[in-house]
mmCIF file of C-alpha atoms in Angstrom:
data_model
loop_
_atom_site.group_PDB
_atom_site.id
_atom_site.type_symbol
_atom_site.label_atom_id
_atom_site.label_comp_id
_atom_site.label_asym_id
_atom_site.label_seq_id
_atom_site.Cartn_x
_atom_site.Cartn_y
_atom_site.Cartn_z
ATOM 1 C CA MET A 1 -30.485 41.305 55.683
ATOM 2 C CA VAL A 2 -33.298 42.193 58.337
ATOM 3 C CA ASP A 3 -31.521 44.133 61.073
ATOM 4 C CA ALA A 4 -34.333 43.537 63.521
ATOM 5 C CA LEU A 5 -34.067 39.747 62.918
ATOM 6 C CA THR A 6 -30.289 39.722 63.603
ATOM 7 C CA THR A 7 -30.789 41.863 66.583
ATOM 8 C CA THR A 8 -33.234 39.771 68.016
ATOM 9 C CA ILE A 9 -30.684 36.427 67.607
ATOM 10 C CA GLN A 10 -28.056 38.642 69.130
ATOM 11 C CA THR A 11 -30.259 39.570 72.133
ATOM 12 C CA ALA A 12 -31.679 35.969 72.664
ATOM 13 C CA SER A 13 -28.082 34.441 72.319
ATOM 14 C CA LEU A 14 -26.660 36.945 75.149
ATOM 15 C CA VAL A 15 -29.494 36.019 77.492
ATOM 16 C CA LEU A 16 -29.366 32.266 76.822
ATOM 17 C CA ALA A 17 -25.350 32.722 77.395
ATOM 18 C CA VAL A 18 -26.004 34.446 80.802
ATOM 19 C CA TRP A 19 -28.507 32.177 81.926
ATOM 20 C CA CYS A 20 -26.188 28.991 81.388
ATOM 21 C CA LEU A 21 -23.071 30.843 82.659
ATOM 22 C CA VAL A 22 -25.305 31.261 85.983
ATOM 23 C CA SER A 23 -26.426 27.521 85.749
ATOM 24 C CA SER A 24 -22.672 26.486 85.331
ATOM 25 C CA PHE A 25 -21.678 28.580 88.403
ATOM 26 C CA ARG A 26 -24.265 27.040 90.231
ATOM 27 C CA GLY A 27 -23.193 23.371 89.225
ATOM 28 C CA LYS A 28 -26.227 22.496 87.365
ATOM 29 C CA PRO A 29 -25.823 20.246 84.132
ATOM 30 C CA MET A 30 -27.885 20.978 81.210
ATOM 31 C CA LEU A 31 -31.803 20.449 81.698
ATOM 32 C CA VAL A 32 -34.999 20.808 79.896
ATOM 33 C CA PRO A 33 -35.220 24.741 80.243
ATOM 34 C CA HIS A 34 -32.055 24.894 78.639
ATOM 35 C CA LEU A 35 -33.177 23.050 75.680
ATOM 36 C CA VAL A 36 -36.275 25.043 75.142
ATOM 37 C CA GLY A 37 -33.917 28.045 75.193
ATOM 38 C CA ILE A 38 -31.562 26.437 72.478
ATOM 39 C CA ALA A 39 -34.750 25.228 70.634
ATOM 40 C CA VAL A 40 -35.990 28.969 70.443
ATOM 41 C CA LEU A 41 -32.426 30.052 69.275
ATOM 42 C CA GLU A 42 -32.273 27.513 66.364
ATOM 43 C CA VAL A 43 -35.898 28.543 65.163
ATOM 44 C CA LEU A 44 -34.657 32.145 64.850
ATOM 45 C CA LEU A 45 -31.445 31.095 63.076
ATOM 46 C CA LEU A 46 -33.437 28.937 60.869
ATOM 47 C CA VAL A 47 -35.597 31.993 60.061
ATOM 48 C CA GLN A 48 -32.399 33.926 59.397
ATOM 49 C CA LEU A 49 -31.325 31.179 57.083
ATOM 50 C CA VAL A 50 -34.611 31.094 55.031
ATOM 51 C CA VAL A 51 -34.476 35.066 54.777
ATOM 52 C CA SER A 52 -31.125 35.051 53.707
ATOM 53 C CA ILE A 53 -31.693 32.613 50.823
ATOM 54 C CA THR A 54 -34.939 34.423 49.894
ATOM 55 C CA LEU A 55 -32.997 37.648 49.345
ATOM 56 C CA MET A 56 -29.929 35.995 47.613
ATOM 57 C CA ALA A 57 -32.862 34.358 45.256
ATOM 58 C CA ASP A 58 -33.983 37.908 44.589
ATOM 59 C CA GLY A 59 -30.705 39.131 43.226
ATOM 60 C CA HIS A 60 -29.221 40.466 46.620
ATOM 61 C CA ARG A 61 -25.790 39.183 46.937
ATOM 62 C CA PRO A 62 -23.208 39.491 49.879
ATOM 63 C CA ALA A 63 -19.850 41.087 48.868
ATOM 64 C CA ASP A 64 -18.085 37.654 49.852
ATOM 65 C CA THR A 65 -20.882 34.738 48.926
ATOM 66 C CA PRO A 66 -18.572 31.433 50.017
ATOM 67 C CA THR A 67 -17.656 33.021 53.469
ATOM 68 C CA PHE A 68 -21.261 34.417 54.145
ATOM 69 C CA VAL A 69 -22.766 30.989 53.339
ATOM 70 C CA SER A 70 -20.192 29.232 55.507
ATOM 71 C CA TYR A 71 -20.498 31.509 58.426
ATOM 72 C CA LEU A 72 -24.539 31.326 58.257
ATOM 73 C CA ALA A 73 -24.123 27.461 58.084
ATOM 74 C CA THR A 74 -21.962 27.499 61.336
ATOM 75 C CA ALA A 75 -24.383 29.781 63.025
ATOM 76 C CA VAL A 76 -27.192 27.394 62.110
ATOM 77 C CA LEU A 77 -25.339 24.136 63.232
ATOM 78 C CA ALA A 78 -23.754 25.779 66.624
ATOM 79 C CA PRO A 79 -27.237 25.266 68.867
ATOM 80 C CA VAL A 80 -27.435 21.750 67.631
ATOM 81 C CA ALA A 81 -23.554 21.016 68.360
ATOM 82 C CA CYS A 82 -23.869 22.546 71.783
ATOM 83 C CA ALA A 83 -27.207 20.593 72.658
ATOM 84 C CA VAL A 84 -25.362 17.251 71.769
ATOM 85 C CA TRP A 85 -22.409 18.403 73.975
ATOM 86 C CA GLY A 86 -24.791 19.061 76.767
ATOM 87 C CA PHE A 87 -26.435 15.815 76.568
ATOM 88 C CA THR A 88 -22.850 14.007 76.649
ATOM 89 C CA GLU A 89 -21.328 16.059 79.438
ATOM 90 C CA ARG A 90 -23.721 15.996 82.213
ATOM 91 C CA SER A 91 -21.958 18.545 84.522
ATOM 92 C CA ARG A 92 -21.760 22.122 85.231
ATOM 93 C CA TRP A 93 -19.418 21.943 82.017
ATOM 94 C CA GLY A 94 -22.400 21.352 79.723
ATOM 95 C CA PRO A 95 -23.938 24.509 80.294
ATOM 96 C CA ALA A 96 -20.488 26.288 80.003
ATOM 97 C CA VAL A 97 -19.996 24.882 76.421
ATOM 98 C CA ILE A 98 -23.639 26.349 75.591
ATOM 99 C CA ALA A 99 -22.590 29.665 77.189
ATOM 100 C CA PHE A 100 -19.429 29.930 74.926
ATOM 101 C CA ALA A 101 -21.502 28.933 71.758
ATOM 102 C CA CYS A 102 -23.912 31.714 72.750
ATOM 103 C CA LEU A 103 -21.280 34.387 73.077
ATOM 104 C CA VAL A 104 -19.725 33.451 69.709
ATOM 105 C CA LEU A 105 -22.999 33.676 67.785
ATOM 106 C CA PRO A 106 -23.698 37.422 68.227
ATOM 107 C CA VAL A 107 -20.130 37.739 66.804
ATOM 108 C CA LEU A 108 -20.981 35.697 63.932
ATOM 109 C CA MET A 109 -23.971 37.813 63.334
ATOM 110 C CA VAL A 110 -21.872 41.108 63.246
ATOM 111 C CA ARG A 111 -19.711 39.242 60.666
ATOM 112 C CA LEU A 112 -22.516 38.336 58.634
ATOM 113 C CA GLU A 113 -23.694 41.737 58.505
ATOM 114 C CA GLN A 114 -20.451 43.221 57.754
ATOM 115 C CA ILE A 115 -19.992 40.557 54.912
ATOM 116 C CA TRP A 116 -23.408 41.154 53.715
ATOM 117 C CA ASN A 117 -22.908 44.990 53.247
ATOM 118 C CA PRO A 118 -19.120 45.819 53.710
ATOM 119 C CA LEU A 119 -20.064 49.761 53.630
ATOM 120 C CA VAL A 120 -21.896 49.421 57.161
ATOM 121 C CA VAL A 121 -18.987 48.561 59.548
ATOM 122 C CA MET B 1 -6.160 3.483 73.409
ATOM 123 C CA SER B 2 -4.266 2.810 76.968
ATOM 124 C CA SER B 3 -6.046 3.652 80.033
ATOM 125 C CA GLU B 4 -2.891 3.782 82.282
ATOM 126 C CA THR B 5 -1.987 7.276 80.732
ATOM 127 C CA THR B 6 -4.527 9.655 81.988
ATOM 128 C CA PRO B 7 -5.739 9.660 85.720
ATOM 129 C CA ALA B 8 -8.410 11.733 84.701
ATOM 130 C CA ALA B 9 -9.994 11.847 81.295
ATOM 131 C CA ARG B 10 -8.941 14.737 79.364
ATOM 132 C CA THR B 11 -12.265 15.608 77.776
ATOM 133 C CA THR B 12 -14.553 15.733 80.798
ATOM 134 C CA GLY B 13 -15.364 18.624 82.614
ATOM 135 C CA PRO B 14 -13.317 21.624 81.814
ATOM 136 C CA GLY B 15 -11.740 19.788 79.013
ATOM 137 C CA ARG B 16 -14.804 19.547 77.513
ATOM 138 C CA LEU B 17 -15.130 23.152 77.272
ATOM 139 C CA LEU B 18 -11.615 23.477 76.087
ATOM 140 C CA VAL B 19 -12.172 20.985 73.250
ATOM 141 C CA ALA B 20 -15.136 22.813 72.491
ATOM 142 C CA VAL B 21 -13.298 26.179 72.036
ATOM 143 C CA TYR B 22 -10.592 24.552 70.242
ATOM 144 C CA ALA B 23 -13.107 22.936 67.853
ATOM 145 C CA VAL B 24 -14.754 26.227 66.859
ATOM 146 C CA PHE B 25 -11.249 27.630 66.382
ATOM 147 C CA ALA B 26 -10.229 24.956 64.065
ATOM 148 C CA VAL B 27 -13.473 25.145 62.096
ATOM 149 C CA ALA B 28 -13.420 28.986 61.750
ATOM 150 C CA ALA B 29 -9.680 29.303 60.684
ATOM 151 C CA THR B 30 -9.943 26.100 58.303
ATOM 152 C CA GLY B 31 -12.804 27.946 56.859
ATOM 153 C CA ARG B 32 -11.435 31.181 56.464
ATOM 154 C CA SER B 33 -8.078 30.087 54.953
ATOM 155 C CA ALA B 34 -9.899 27.811 52.609
ATOM 156 C CA VAL B 35 -11.927 30.626 51.391
ATOM 157 C CA GLN B 36 -8.823 33.086 51.120
ATOM 158 C CA ILE B 37 -6.554 30.478 49.376
ATOM 159 C CA LEU B 38 -9.120 29.326 47.037
ATOM 160 C CA THR B 39 -10.370 32.884 45.974
ATOM 161 C CA ARG B 40 -7.673 35.378 46.402
ATOM 162 C CA PHE B 41 -4.374 33.659 47.330
ATOM 163 C CA ASP B 42 -2.294 36.170 45.156
ATOM 164 C CA GLU B 43 -3.205 38.998 46.971
ATOM 165 C CA ALA B 44 -1.630 38.160 50.318
ATOM 166 C CA PRO B 45 0.591 34.691 49.916
ATOM 167 C CA LEU B 46 2.127 35.103 53.181
ATOM 168 C CA ALA B 47 -0.858 35.941 55.154
ATOM 169 C CA TYR B 48 -2.760 33.348 53.751
ATOM 170 C CA THR B 49 -0.023 30.743 54.134
ATOM 171 C CA LEU B 50 0.142 31.585 57.648
ATOM 172 C CA SER B 51 -3.416 31.317 58.117
ATOM 173 C CA ALA B 52 -3.666 27.677 56.538
ATOM 174 C CA VAL B 53 -0.897 26.697 59.205
ATOM 175 C CA ALA B 54 -2.758 28.318 62.057
ATOM 176 C CA ALA B 55 -5.720 26.172 61.036
ATOM 177 C CA VAL B 56 -3.776 23.062 60.730
ATOM 178 C CA VAL B 57 -2.509 23.559 64.199
ATOM 179 C CA TYR B 58 -5.633 24.182 65.629
ATOM 180 C CA VAL B 59 -7.126 20.883 64.212
ATOM 181 C CA VAL B 60 -4.421 18.882 65.125
ATOM 182 C CA ALA B 61 -4.591 20.411 68.891
ATOM 183 C CA THR B 62 -8.343 19.887 68.880
ATOM 184 C CA VAL B 63 -7.823 15.968 68.107
ATOM 185 C CA GLY B 64 -4.855 16.047 70.549
ATOM 186 C CA ILE B 65 -6.868 17.192 73.294
ATOM 187 C CA ALA B 66 -9.787 15.217 72.548
ATOM 188 C CA ARG B 67 -8.150 11.946 71.988
ATOM 189 C CA ALA B 68 -6.771 9.516 74.757
ATOM 190 C CA GLY B 69 -3.313 8.200 74.634
ATOM 191 C CA ARG B 70 -0.041 9.215 75.754
ATOM 192 C CA ALA B 71 1.151 10.503 71.775
ATOM 193 C CA SER B 72 -2.121 12.491 71.544
ATOM 194 C CA TYR B 73 -1.118 14.199 74.893
ATOM 195 C CA TRP B 74 2.252 15.207 73.453
ATOM 196 C CA VAL B 75 0.964 16.226 70.235
ATOM 197 C CA ALA B 76 -1.654 18.377 72.097
ATOM 198 C CA VAL B 77 1.441 20.283 74.251
ATOM 199 C CA VAL B 78 3.508 20.645 71.182
ATOM 200 C CA CYS B 79 0.489 22.254 69.129
ATOM 201 C CA CYS B 80 -0.143 24.625 71.937
ATOM 202 C CA LEU B 81 3.422 25.694 72.306
ATOM 203 C CA VAL B 82 3.574 26.361 68.701
ATOM 204 C CA GLU B 83 0.362 28.373 68.875
ATOM 205 C CA PHE B 84 1.804 30.289 71.625
ATOM 206 C CA THR B 85 4.950 30.859 69.859
ATOM 207 C CA GLY B 86 3.044 31.725 66.744
ATOM 208 C CA VAL B 87 0.621 34.368 68.191
ATOM 209 C CA VAL B 88 3.287 35.888 70.090
ATOM 210 C CA ALA B 89 5.838 36.068 67.014
ATOM 211 C CA VAL B 90 3.331 37.042 64.625
ATOM 212 C CA GLY B 91 1.693 39.492 67.077
ATOM 213 C CA ALA B 92 4.940 41.386 67.731
ATOM 214 C CA LEU B 93 5.875 41.423 63.809
ATOM 215 C CA THR B 94 2.610 42.799 62.841
ATOM 216 C CA LEU B 95 2.905 45.642 65.183
ATOM 217 C CA ALA B 96 6.688 46.092 64.640
ATOM 218 C CA VAL B 97 6.626 45.769 60.550
ATOM 219 C CA PRO B 98 2.691 46.386 59.823
ATOM 220 C CA GLU B 99 3.697 46.800 56.216
ATOM 221 C CA ALA B 100 4.621 43.128 55.764
ATOM 222 C CA PHE B 101 1.268 42.190 56.772
ATOM 223 C CA PRO B 102 -1.288 44.150 54.607
ATOM 224 C CA HIS B 103 -3.694 41.546 55.354
ATOM 225 C CA ASP B 104 -4.993 40.229 58.727
ATOM 226 C CA THR B 105 -4.251 36.639 59.940
ATOM 227 C CA VAL B 106 -5.576 34.859 63.040
ATOM 228 C CA TRP B 107 -2.437 35.645 64.963
ATOM 229 C CA SER B 108 -2.044 39.468 63.622
ATOM 230 C CA ALA B 109 -1.734 42.003 66.862
ATOM 231 C CA PHE B 110 -1.839 38.987 69.027
ATOM 232 C CA GLY B 111 -5.219 38.094 67.764
ATOM 233 C CA ARG B 112 -7.095 40.994 68.569
ATOM 234 C CA GLY B 113 -9.491 40.603 65.494
ATOM 235 C CA TYR B 114 -10.670 37.604 67.559
ATOM 236 C CA GLY B 115 -10.859 38.910 71.068
ATOM 237 C CA PHE B 116 -7.439 37.830 71.893
ATOM 238 C CA VAL B 117 -8.645 34.332 72.320
ATOM 239 C CA PRO B 118 -5.762 33.050 70.209
ATOM 240 C CA LEU B 119 -3.314 34.295 72.737
ATOM 241 C CA VAL B 120 -5.253 32.989 75.695
ATOM 242 C CA LEU B 121 -6.364 29.706 74.479
ATOM 243 C CA PRO B 122 -2.890 27.845 74.085
ATOM 244 C CA VAL B 123 -2.100 29.052 77.763
ATOM 245 C CA LEU B 124 -5.261 27.720 79.015
ATOM 246 C CA GLY B 125 -4.519 24.600 77.137
ATOM 247 C CA LEU B 126 -1.216 23.945 78.491
ATOM 248 C CA LEU B 127 -2.565 24.453 82.060
ATOM 249 C CA TRP B 128 -5.319 21.920 81.479
ATOM 250 C CA LEU B 129 -2.866 19.402 80.128
ATOM 251 C CA ARG B 130 -0.784 20.045 82.811
ATOM 252 C CA ARG B 131 -3.469 19.041 85.206
ATOM 253 C CA VAL B 132 -4.189 15.840 83.320
ATOM 254 C CA ARG B 133 -0.653 14.964 82.737
ATOM 255 C CA PRO B 134 -0.340 11.226 82.427
ATOM 256 C CA ARG B 135 1.461 9.326 84.952
ATOM 257 C CA ALA B 136 5.041 8.044 84.664
ATOM 258 C CA VAL B 137 6.455 10.215 81.803
#
């Protein structure tokens, strides 16, 4: 996996998490700027997906392929799921859900790295 | 479902966040235990069976909290209690007799591998369920 890309996703995700927490504390629902943030995160995750598929097609294999693929699929679907959640919950709890997802994503990225290369923990 | 059961809908506001967290845990635990059981069940049958049980409890709890109705309410309460008991019991056992648990489960060491969320989640779940308790039960 490409370290710089993973680090970028983690940073972007944490920034979005803090932003959404602030919005939640201020009682704001999910608004268009949040959606733009989610879209940026989703694009980064799709790049991660494409990079991983390319590496795997080249013969690189994670130590545990089924787990790796399921974690990656979950990561890619997470921003979409929380955007839908933000639309249905028009209160401060919409951004709260997004913030939670954005706190889970960096952990997912760490797990992906661990599964990809178990020696580097 | 019956409308008289919940004064405030269970899945609006903070309940929405709770359902989201539960859903993530349900998906994560189900996926993890499915992979473990399908690929290497022989290595640690106890740990992986426990993971599967935990996964089922999270799925049922998610549905119980998300659905309206009195039956779902009590299903959710029972699931939260089972989770809390499970995480405390397994957590204590993994610290007392670590050799019995060579492989990690969601509940090992009070859910340390998952940031202690498995320990906190059922407590938050029960607090929330108490707040939205159906009338006349």
